[in-house]
PDB file of C-alpha atoms in Angstrom:
ATOM      1  CA  MET B   1       9.215 -84.960  -5.619  1.00 72.00           C
ATOM      2  CA  ASP B   2       6.616 -85.388  -8.375  1.00 87.00           C
ATOM      3  CA  ALA B   3       7.927 -82.306 -10.176  1.00 90.00           C
ATOM      4  CA  LEU B   4      11.499 -83.616  -9.966  1.00 88.00           C
ATOM      5  CA  LEU B   5      10.479 -87.012 -11.358  1.00 91.00           C
ATOM      6  CA  TYR B   6       8.610 -85.346 -14.198  1.00 95.00           C
ATOM      7  CA  TRP B   7      11.450 -83.126 -15.361  1.00 95.00           C
ATOM      8  CA  VAL B   8      14.179 -85.690 -14.790  1.00 95.00           C
ATOM      9  CA  GLY B   9      12.069 -88.149 -16.741  1.00 96.00           C
ATOM     10  CA  MET B  10      11.628 -85.627 -19.535  1.00 97.00           C
ATOM     11  CA  ALA B  11      15.384 -85.001 -19.620  1.00 96.00           C
ATOM     12  CA  ALA B  12      16.023 -88.749 -19.704  1.00 96.00           C
ATOM     13  CA  VAL B  13      13.647 -89.159 -22.651  1.00 97.00           C
ATOM     14  CA  ALA B  14      15.399 -86.390 -24.582  1.00 96.00           C
ATOM     15  CA  VAL B  15      18.901 -87.693 -23.840  1.00 95.00           C
ATOM     16  CA  ASN B  16      18.020 -91.263 -24.774  1.00 96.00           C
ATOM     17  CA  ALA B  17      16.347 -90.146 -27.990  1.00 96.00           C
ATOM     18  CA  LEU B  18      19.573 -88.335 -28.848  1.00 95.00           C
ATOM     19  CA  THR B  19      21.651 -91.478 -28.223  1.00 93.00           C
ATOM     20  CA  GLY B  20      19.348 -93.575 -30.383  1.00 94.00           C
ATOM     21  CA  VAL B  21      19.559 -91.216 -33.333  1.00 94.00           C
ATOM     22  CA  LEU B  22      23.334 -90.824 -32.992  1.00 92.00           C
ATOM     23  CA  ASP B  23      23.789 -94.589 -32.948  1.00 90.00           C
ATOM     24  CA  SER B  24      21.495 -95.051 -35.943  1.00 91.00           C
ATOM     25  CA  GLY B  25      23.869 -92.821 -37.902  1.00 89.00           C
ATOM     26  CA  ARG B  26      26.411 -95.662 -37.945  1.00 85.00           C
ATOM     27  CA  LYS B  27      23.896 -97.669 -39.959  1.00 89.00           C
ATOM     28  CA  GLN B  28      23.091 -94.743 -42.291  1.00 89.00           C
ATOM     29  CA  MET B  29      19.376 -94.909 -41.537  1.00 94.00           C
ATOM     30  CA  ASP B  30      16.922 -92.491 -43.105  1.00 95.00           C
ATOM     31  CA  LEU B  31      14.874 -90.032 -41.057  1.00 96.00           C
ATOM     32  CA  ILE B  32      12.050 -92.453 -40.231  1.00 96.00           C
ATOM     33  CA  GLY B  33      14.433 -95.220 -39.231  1.00 96.00           C
ATOM     34  CA  ALA B  34      16.456 -92.888 -37.025  1.00 96.00           C
ATOM     35  CA  LEU B  35      13.307 -91.526 -35.353  1.00 97.00           C
ATOM     36  CA  LEU B  36      12.017 -95.031 -34.655  1.00 97.00           C
ATOM     37  CA  VAL B  37      15.321 -95.971 -33.027  1.00 97.00           C
ATOM     38  CA  GLY B  38      15.342 -92.739 -31.038  1.00 97.00           C
ATOM     39  CA  VAL B  39      11.770 -93.156 -29.786  1.00 98.00           C
ATOM     40  CA  ALA B  40      12.313 -96.811 -28.871  1.00 97.00           C
ATOM     41  CA  THR B  41      15.453 -95.884 -26.944  1.00 97.00           C
ATOM     42  CA  ALA B  42      13.706 -93.033 -25.148  1.00 97.00           C
ATOM     43  CA  LEU B  43      10.455 -94.754 -24.226  1.00 98.00           C
ATOM     44  CA  GLY B  44      11.199 -98.482 -24.171  1.00 97.00           C
ATOM     45  CA  GLY B  45      12.472 -98.898 -20.625  1.00 97.00           C
ATOM     46  CA  GLY B  46       9.705 -96.886 -18.995  1.00 97.00           C
ATOM     47  CA  THR B  47       7.100 -98.712 -21.058  1.00 98.00           C
ATOM     48  CA  ILE B  48       8.244-102.145 -19.852  1.00 98.00           C
ATOM     49  CA  ARG B  49       8.396-100.833 -16.260  1.00 98.00           C
ATOM     50  CA  ASP B  50       4.840 -99.517 -16.397  1.00 98.00           C
ATOM     51  CA  LEU B  51       3.510-102.723 -17.954  1.00 98.00           C
ATOM     52  CA  LEU B  52       5.180-104.820 -15.243  1.00 97.00           C
ATOM     53  CA  LEU B  53       3.793-102.545 -12.516  1.00 97.00           C
ATOM     54  CA  ASP B  54       0.334-102.528 -14.134  1.00 96.00           C
ATOM     55  CA  ARG B  55       0.469 -98.726 -14.452  1.00 96.00           C
ATOM     56  CA  ASN B  56      -0.817 -96.623 -17.308  1.00 97.00           C
ATOM     57  CA  VAL B  57       2.122 -96.245 -19.700  1.00 97.00           C
ATOM     58  CA  PHE B  58       3.721 -92.883 -18.987  1.00 97.00           C
ATOM     59  CA  TRP B  59       3.922 -91.535 -22.543  1.00 97.00           C
ATOM     60  CA  VAL B  60       0.352 -92.573 -23.320  1.00 97.00           C
ATOM     61  CA  VAL B  61      -0.897 -90.652 -20.286  1.00 97.00           C
ATOM     62  CA  ASP B  62       1.258 -87.603 -21.059  1.00 97.00           C
ATOM     63  CA  GLN B  63       2.081 -87.196 -24.738  1.00 97.00           C
ATOM     64  CA  ALA B  64       4.673 -84.541 -23.895  1.00 97.00           C
ATOM     65  CA  TYR B  65       7.157 -87.388 -23.434  1.00 98.00           C
ATOM     66  CA  LEU B  66       6.450 -88.641 -26.947  1.00 97.00           C
ATOM     67  CA  VAL B  67       6.743 -85.130 -28.351  1.00 98.00           C
ATOM     68  CA  ALA B  68      10.068 -84.668 -26.529  1.00 97.00           C
ATOM     69  CA  ALA B  69      11.408 -87.919 -27.962  1.00 98.00           C
ATOM     70  CA  LEU B  70      10.302 -87.109 -31.510  1.00 98.00           C
ATOM     71  CA  GLY B  71      11.452 -83.486 -31.314  1.00 98.00           C
ATOM     72  CA  THR B  72      14.880 -84.337 -29.919  1.00 97.00           C
ATOM     73  CA  GLY B  73      15.326 -87.111 -32.454  1.00 97.00           C
ATOM     74  CA  PHE B  74      14.338 -84.843 -35.338  1.00 97.00           C
ATOM     75  CA  ILE B  75      16.698 -82.048 -34.291  1.00 96.00           C
ATOM     76  CA  THR B  76      19.554 -84.454 -33.604  1.00 95.00           C
ATOM     77  CA  PHE B  77      19.140 -86.113 -37.006  1.00 95.00           C
ATOM     78  CA  PHE B  78      19.585 -82.891 -38.943  1.00 94.00           C
ATOM     79  CA  ILE B  79      22.309 -81.377 -36.764  1.00 92.00           C
ATOM     80  CA  ALA B  80      24.407 -84.560 -36.521  1.00 87.00           C
ATOM     81  CA  ARG B  81      24.407 -84.946 -40.314  1.00 83.00           C
ATOM     82  CA  THR B  82      26.329 -81.684 -40.644  1.00 84.00           C
ATOM     83  CA  LEU B  83      29.016 -82.463 -38.038  1.00 80.00           C
ATOM     84  CA  PRO B  84      31.823 -85.019 -37.760  1.00 77.00           C
ATOM     85  CA  VAL B  85      30.532 -87.478 -35.144  1.00 70.00           C
ATOM     86  CA  HIS B  86      32.715 -90.120 -33.512  1.00 74.00           C
ATOM     87  CA  PRO B  87      31.027 -93.560 -33.752  1.00 67.00           C
ATOM     88  CA  ARG B  88      31.107 -93.978 -29.955  1.00 72.00           C
ATOM     89  CA  LEU B  89      30.036 -90.440 -29.086  1.00 74.00           C
ATOM     90  CA  PHE B  90      26.595 -91.729 -28.105  1.00 76.00           C
ATOM     91  CA  LEU B  91      28.131 -93.505 -25.088  1.00 84.00           C
ATOM     92  CA  ILE B  92      28.474 -90.257 -23.107  1.00 89.00           C
ATOM     93  CA  PRO B  93      24.809 -89.182 -23.318  1.00 91.00           C
ATOM     94  CA  ASP B  94      23.928 -92.863 -22.914  1.00 91.00           C
ATOM     95  CA  ALA B  95      25.620 -92.808 -19.497  1.00 93.00           C
ATOM     96  CA  VAL B  96      23.622 -89.701 -18.567  1.00 95.00           C
ATOM     97  CA  GLY B  97      20.395 -91.312 -19.734  1.00 95.00           C
ATOM     98  CA  LEU B  98      21.197 -94.474 -17.787  1.00 95.00           C
ATOM     99  CA  ALA B  99      21.623 -92.471 -14.579  1.00 97.00           C
ATOM    100  CA  LEU B 100      18.469 -90.404 -15.095  1.00 96.00           C
ATOM    101  CA  PHE B 101      16.187 -93.269 -16.050  1.00 97.00           C
ATOM    102  CA  THR B 102      17.493 -95.600 -13.331  1.00 97.00           C
ATOM    103  CA  ILE B 103      16.555 -93.137 -10.613  1.00 97.00           C
ATOM    104  CA  VAL B 104      13.201 -92.258 -12.165  1.00 97.00           C
ATOM    105  CA  GLY B 105      12.327 -95.935 -12.522  1.00 97.00           C
ATOM    106  CA  THR B 106      13.292 -96.735  -8.950  1.00 97.00           C
ATOM    107  CA  GLN B 107      11.344 -93.794  -7.517  1.00 97.00           C
ATOM    108  CA  VAL B 108       8.264 -94.624  -9.576  1.00 96.00           C
ATOM    109  CA  ALA B 109       8.357 -98.205  -8.290  1.00 97.00           C
ATOM    110  CA  LEU B 110       8.821 -97.029  -4.693  1.00 96.00           C
ATOM    111  CA  GLN B 111       5.850 -94.699  -5.043  1.00 95.00           C
ATOM    112  CA  TRP B 112       3.911 -97.708  -6.336  1.00 96.00           C
ATOM    113  CA  HIS B 113       4.737 -99.387  -2.992  1.00 96.00           C
ATOM    114  CA  THR B 114       6.806-102.231  -4.425  1.00 97.00           C
ATOM    115  CA  PRO B 115       9.356-104.012  -2.193  1.00 97.00           C
ATOM    116  CA  TRP B 116      12.818-102.450  -2.227  1.00 96.00           C
ATOM    117  CA  LEU B 117      14.422-105.219  -4.306  1.00 97.00           C
ATOM    118  CA  VAL B 118      11.685-105.029  -6.934  1.00 97.00           C
ATOM    119  CA  ALA B 119      11.991-101.233  -7.006  1.00 98.00           C
ATOM    120  CA  SER B 120      15.738-101.428  -7.598  1.00 97.00           C
ATOM    121  CA  LEU B 121      15.266-103.879 -10.460  1.00 97.00           C
ATOM    122  CA  MET B 122      12.569-101.670 -11.970  1.00 98.00           C
ATOM    123  CA  GLY B 123      15.162 -98.909 -11.947  1.00 97.00           C
ATOM    124  CA  VAL B 124      17.562-101.146 -13.862  1.00 97.00           C
ATOM    125  CA  ILE B 125      14.869-102.103 -16.362  1.00 97.00           C
ATOM    126  CA  THR B 126      13.952 -98.463 -16.920  1.00 97.00           C
ATOM    127  CA  GLY B 127      17.588 -97.515 -17.415  1.00 96.00           C
ATOM    128  CA  VAL B 128      18.721-100.428 -19.555  1.00 95.00           C
ATOM    129  CA  VAL B 129      15.875-101.654 -21.783  1.00 96.00           C
ATOM    130  CA  GLY B 130      15.838 -98.581 -24.052  1.00 95.00           C
ATOM    131  CA  GLY B 131      19.494 -99.163 -24.892  1.00 91.00           C
ATOM    132  CA  VAL B 132      18.788-102.844 -25.540  1.00 94.00           C
ATOM    133  CA  LEU B 133      16.064-101.905 -28.037  1.00 96.00           C
ATOM    134  CA  ARG B 134      18.395 -99.359 -29.675  1.00 94.00           C
ATOM    135  CA  ASP B 135      21.106-101.942 -30.182  1.00 92.00           C
ATOM    136  CA  ILE B 136      18.692-104.582 -31.490  1.00 94.00           C
ATOM    137  CA  LEU B 137      17.168-102.142 -33.988  1.00 95.00           C
ATOM    138  CA  CYS B 138      20.686-101.176 -35.084  1.00 93.00           C
ATOM    139  CA  ASN B 139      21.478-104.890 -35.550  1.00 91.00           C
ATOM    140  CA  ASP B 140      24.080-104.936 -32.769  1.00 90.00           C
ATOM    141  CA  VAL B 141      24.515-107.179 -29.748  1.00 84.00           C
ATOM    142  CA  PRO B 142      23.030-105.142 -26.862  1.00 85.00           C
ATOM    143  CA  LEU B 143      25.730-103.271 -24.976  1.00 77.00           C
ATOM    144  CA  VAL B 144      24.494-104.630 -21.655  1.00 82.00           C
ATOM    145  CA  PHE B 145      25.145-108.239 -22.788  1.00 79.00           C
ATOM    146  CA  LEU B 146      28.686-107.698 -24.025  1.00 71.00           C
ATOM    147  CA  LYS B 147      31.839-108.406 -22.079  1.00 66.00           C
ATOM    148  CA  GLY B 148      32.740-104.835 -21.303  1.00 68.00           C
ATOM    149  CA  GLU B 149      32.573-101.956 -18.863  1.00 78.00           C
ATOM    150  CA  LEU B 150      30.042-101.885 -16.017  1.00 89.00           C
ATOM    151  CA  TYR B 151      26.575-100.993 -17.279  1.00 92.00           C
ATOM    152  CA  ALA B 152      23.544-102.684 -15.722  1.00 93.00           C
ATOM    153  CA  SER B 153      25.564-103.251 -12.539  1.00 94.00           C
ATOM    154  CA  ALA B 154      26.219 -99.485 -12.305  1.00 95.00           C
ATOM    155  CA  ALA B 155      22.485 -98.870 -12.613  1.00 96.00           C
ATOM    156  CA  TRP B 156      21.625-101.481  -9.990  1.00 97.00           C
ATOM    157  CA  LEU B 157      24.164-100.125  -7.515  1.00 97.00           C
ATOM    158  CA  GLY B 158      22.750 -96.620  -7.969  1.00 97.00           C
ATOM    159  CA  ALA B 159      19.208 -97.901  -7.467  1.00 98.00           C
ATOM    160  CA  LEU B 160      20.243 -99.695  -4.277  1.00 98.00           C
ATOM    161  CA  VAL B 161      22.009 -96.555  -3.048  1.00 98.00           C
ATOM    162  CA  LEU B 162      18.789 -94.602  -3.615  1.00 98.00           C
ATOM    163  CA  VAL B 163      16.736 -97.112  -1.648  1.00 97.00           C
ATOM    164  CA  GLY B 164      19.320 -97.250   1.134  1.00 97.00           C
ATOM    165  CA  LEU B 165      19.614 -93.489   1.491  1.00 97.00           C
ATOM    166  CA  GLN B 166      15.872 -93.100   1.820  1.00 96.00           C
ATOM    167  CA  GLN B 167      15.731 -95.931   4.343  1.00 95.00           C
ATOM    168  CA  ILE B 168      18.164 -94.096   6.627  1.00 95.00           C
ATOM    169  CA  GLY B 169      16.074 -90.933   6.490  1.00 95.00           C
ATOM    170  CA  ILE B 170      17.593 -88.838   3.702  1.00 96.00           C
ATOM    171  CA  ASP B 171      14.875 -86.991   1.820  1.00 95.00           C
ATOM    172  CA  ALA B 172      13.851 -88.373  -1.553  1.00 94.00           C
ATOM    173  CA  ILE B 173      15.125 -85.438  -3.623  1.00 94.00           C
ATOM    174  CA  SER B 174      18.610 -85.405  -2.091  1.00 96.00           C
ATOM    175  CA  ALA B 175      18.795 -89.192  -2.286  1.00 96.00           C
ATOM    176  CA  SER B 176      17.820 -89.074  -5.963  1.00 96.00           C
ATOM    177  CA  TRP B 177      20.583 -86.620  -6.906  1.00 96.00           C
ATOM    178  CA  LEU B 178      23.189 -88.559  -4.941  1.00 97.00           C
ATOM    179  CA  ALA B 179      22.163 -91.868  -6.494  1.00 97.00           C
ATOM    180  CA  MET B 180      22.187 -90.330  -9.973  1.00 97.00           C
ATOM    181  CA  ALA B 181      25.737 -89.170  -9.339  1.00 97.00           C
ATOM    182  CA  VAL B 182      26.696 -92.708  -8.289  1.00 97.00           C
ATOM    183  CA  VAL B 183      25.349 -94.264 -11.506  1.00 97.00           C
ATOM    184  CA  LEU B 184      26.895 -91.646 -13.776  1.00 96.00           C
ATOM    185  CA  THR B 185      30.260 -91.600 -12.018  1.00 96.00           C
ATOM    186  CA  LEU B 186      30.551 -95.373 -11.941  1.00 95.00           C
ATOM    187  CA  ARG B 187      29.586 -95.711 -15.606  1.00 93.00           C
ATOM    188  CA  LEU B 188      32.038 -93.008 -16.731  1.00 94.00           C
ATOM    189  CA  LEU B 189      34.840 -94.484 -14.603  1.00 93.00           C
ATOM    190  CA  ALA B 190      34.087 -97.911 -16.039  1.00 91.00           C
ATOM    191  CA  MET B 191      34.367 -96.522 -19.571  1.00 89.00           C
ATOM    192  CA  ARG B 192      37.578 -94.662 -18.776  1.00 88.00           C
ATOM    193  CA  PHE B 193      39.368 -97.406 -16.859  1.00 89.00           C
ATOM    194  CA  HIS B 194      37.646-100.440 -18.406  1.00 82.00           C
ATOM    195  CA  LEU B 195      36.135-101.646 -15.132  1.00 84.00           C
ATOM    196  CA  THR B 196      34.382-104.971 -15.653  1.00 84.00           C
ATOM    197  CA  LEU B 197      32.707-107.749 -13.720  1.00 83.00           C
ATOM    198  CA  PRO B 198      34.209-111.250 -13.614  1.00 80.00           C
ATOM    199  CA  VAL B 199      33.490-113.272 -16.754  1.00 74.00           C
ATOM    200  CA  PHE B 200      32.123-116.814 -16.576  1.00 71.00           C
ATOM    201  CA  ARG B 201      34.530-119.294 -18.133  1.00 70.00           C
ATOM    202  CA  THR B 202      34.285-123.062 -17.888  1.00 68.00           C
ATOM    203  CA  GLN B 203      37.416-125.004 -17.087  1.00 68.00           C
ATOM    204  CA  LYS B 204      38.691-127.111 -19.940  1.00 65.00           C
ATOM    205  CA  THR B 205      38.976-130.810 -19.223  1.00 62.00           C
ATOM    206  CA  GLU B 206      42.128-132.673 -20.133  1.00 57.00           C
TER     207      GLU B 206
END
């Protein structure tokens, strides 16, 4: 399980760094700006999770995560500049990163012996906060706060599925892959069919 968490976490870092750099292209940032956005997107959620759990921050303990974020961001910056890139292309790898980081965050919290509800919310934090930082640095309203397709709710459902599967005796690795599939599928379906949660509206008085 530790090996799976490590490599899934590394993949999540790389994918999120890619989304950050792609999104920064809309703002025509220079190399340093794009790398900062990419690194914040890749490492932000896990950093907040570790601080809340009073763990050593993952990329400080193992600098390979930082190298992966910087390397992916650097490569993406120079390749994307030579290709026509749709402004919303980053949403596809963002969905992948959301699924990967949600499951990593939930499993890390479970291994830290947190209650199941806390673990599921740590999964959401790990999956969502990097994207929030990306949007703030790009001077946009964070995607998770907009009226739009399911995002944080997809992550939370996947985290709860992971916890539930392990509670009924499914091994952690199988449960992780199944829960990842739930997050990714739900997010992609939400994007395709514009699935949303109810919106709070106050009733107007006469």
